[in-house]
């Protein structure tokens, strides 16, 4: 069974409820239909009920009737949501009128349903930029108790298995933090190892990437990665992690042994933690395009409940897969 099939099989067993705030969009509706047909999760669609019903007919979707619809214009949870928003955001100066307006916005309704316990997770972003999806989630669902930073990991499924764990590598942060400090980078490393174990089903060996391997170059950017590696070891003493190291030293055995002799990670890493978002985002896109890898994610980690952001170029199957992953994260 491949990775996605096993993630879907688990989603089927646990039968979580996932909210899709872009419920009027064609790709979301087609994905929801498939998710319900395959019994991967229970679905809440946010959107105008009439538009959803018309689209259901137009695209001959046979299973959407089983989804719950939350229409922002008639929102039956409005007062509870206003009260919740006022409670969560009162220190930030949110007024009643502003809270009222937010309860009409689908990208706020998703995280609100999660916070109220009416959904186990949210998937959106097929029609919106990452920041617009993440901001309401950060404000309402917030970070998990032992976490101060949310980051985005990609499960990279490679055709060539030479430099990976049976064709699988986990990359982070490729989606959220433009320039994490050493503490944040350490947290990202620990969280990514957890994602590798829980979602990808592999025993993580984490390489902290840099343009330097074990002091081959001196720069404040290298020092950041060194300090983050030490902090991550303090946060989780059992974590198999090493750095700083270059990408080739991380995944090519002969180069790893030459540049970082004695390292148990060098040459064998299956989790690659990038020093900043420039390198992480560029890195995953290059591997996706040049190596023809499937890039699954970003899987957001560090949030108090699973909220995941799609790429605007996503396919129906990408939405289905991310819903299955989100359901797995909700366990
Ligand atoms: N983790 C947890 N909480 C966060 C994070 C984070 N990484 N970043 C911001 N927050 C919280 C803040 O604490 C704040 O909470 P508060 O209002 O309760 O105080 C709230 O979110 C808003 O914070 P701002 O700093 O005002 O948020 P801002 O809008 O500036 O930035 C954002 C957040 C949108 C995630 C920004 O960092 C960003 O745009 N990142 C890049 C996203 C991106 O474009 N990625 C590349 C594309 S994705 C892809 O290709 C797969």
Tab-separated table of C-alpha atoms in Angstrom, residues 4 7 11 16-22 28 35 106-107 110-111 114 119-138 141-142 150-155 171-176 191 195 199 295-312 314 318-331:
chain	number	residue	atom	x	y	z
A	4	UNK	CA	-1.492	8.091	0.429
A	7	UNK	CA	-3.293	7.651	5.064
A	11	UNK	CA	-8.860	8.401	7.700
A	16	UNK	CA	-13.358	12.787	11.411
A	17	UNK	CA	-15.329	15.899	10.446
A	18	UNK	CA	-13.490	18.335	8.173
A	19	UNK	CA	-14.747	21.791	7.210
A	20	UNK	CA	-14.159	23.133	3.692
A	21	UNK	CA	-14.718	26.924	3.725
A	22	UNK	CA	-14.486	27.249	-0.078
A	28	UNK	CA	-13.895	21.783	-3.544
A	35	UNK	CA	-14.393	12.224	0.068
A	106	UNK	CA	-15.933	31.688	5.190
A	107	UNK	CA	-12.218	31.769	6.054
A	110	UNK	CA	-13.739	27.316	9.237
A	111	UNK	CA	-11.418	27.965	12.211
A	114	UNK	CA	-12.877	23.896	14.667
A	119	UNK	CA	-15.209	20.192	13.117
A	120	UNK	CA	-11.958	18.313	13.740
A	121	UNK	CA	-9.988	20.176	11.093
A	122	UNK	CA	-10.108	22.537	8.131
A	123	UNK	CA	-8.756	22.479	4.574
A	124	UNK	CA	-8.850	25.579	2.355
A	125	UNK	CA	-6.656	27.694	0.102
A	126	UNK	CA	-7.629	26.432	-3.364
A	127	UNK	CA	-9.108	29.887	-3.985
A	128	UNK	CA	-7.159	32.033	-1.500
A	129	UNK	CA	-3.558	33.035	-0.756
A	130	UNK	CA	-1.726	31.283	2.086
A	131	UNK	CA	-1.707	34.344	4.346
A	132	UNK	CA	-5.507	34.748	4.082
A	133	UNK	CA	-6.009	31.123	5.150
A	134	UNK	CA	-3.426	31.176	7.925
A	135	UNK	CA	-4.218	34.496	9.629
A	136	UNK	CA	-7.737	33.491	10.883
A	137	UNK	CA	-6.383	30.092	11.901
A	138	UNK	CA	-3.548	31.682	13.892
A	141	UNK	CA	-7.240	28.084	16.706
A	142	UNK	CA	-3.758	29.259	17.745
A	150	UNK	CA	3.261	27.030	13.037
A	151	UNK	CA	5.211	25.730	10.055
A	152	UNK	CA	4.528	23.788	6.871
A	153	UNK	CA	6.019	20.416	5.938
A	154	UNK	CA	5.907	18.662	2.581
A	155	UNK	CA	5.949	14.907	2.107
A	171	UNK	CA	10.873	18.925	3.995
A	172	UNK	CA	10.117	21.942	6.251
A	173	UNK	CA	9.468	24.819	6.650
A	174	UNK	CA	8.421	25.399	3.057
A	175	UNK	CA	5.305	27.464	3.654
A	176	UNK	CA	5.044	29.808	6.627
A	191	UNK	CA	7.564	19.337	14.858
A	195	UNK	CA	4.988	14.830	11.329
A	199	UNK	CA	1.832	11.158	9.123
A	295	UNK	CA	4.836	17.216	-3.107
A	296	UNK	CA	2.077	16.527	-0.586
A	297	UNK	CA	1.286	19.471	1.662
A	298	UNK	CA	1.997	21.848	3.137
A	299	UNK	CA	1.014	19.845	6.196
A	300	UNK	CA	0.770	22.512	8.876
A	301	UNK	CA	2.335	21.573	12.183
A	302	UNK	CA	2.314	23.271	15.566
A	303	UNK	CA	-1.361	24.337	15.428
A	304	UNK	CA	-3.721	23.405	18.285
A	305	UNK	CA	-5.987	21.625	15.746
A	306	UNK	CA	-5.259	20.667	12.149
A	307	UNK	CA	-5.769	23.415	9.600
A	308	UNK	CA	-4.208	22.898	6.187
A	309	UNK	CA	-3.644	25.217	3.270
A	310	UNK	CA	-3.906	24.144	-0.366
A	311	UNK	CA	-1.959	25.545	-3.270
A	312	UNK	CA	-4.151	27.576	-5.642
A	314	UNK	CA	-4.231	22.204	-6.638
A	318	UNK	CA	-4.863	17.152	-3.941
A	319	UNK	CA	-7.866	18.360	-1.912
A	320	UNK	CA	-9.019	14.787	-1.242
A	321	UNK	CA	-5.499	13.797	-0.108
A	322	UNK	CA	-5.072	16.826	2.156
A	323	UNK	CA	-8.433	16.159	3.788
A	324	UNK	CA	-7.284	12.594	4.539
A	325	UNK	CA	-4.021	13.916	6.011
A	326	UNK	CA	-5.923	16.500	8.080
A	327	UNK	CA	-8.165	13.760	9.451
A	328	UNK	CA	-5.042	11.765	10.421
A	329	UNK	CA	-3.588	14.813	12.183
A	330	UNK	CA	-6.801	15.187	14.186
A	331	UNK	CA	-6.150	11.937	16.056
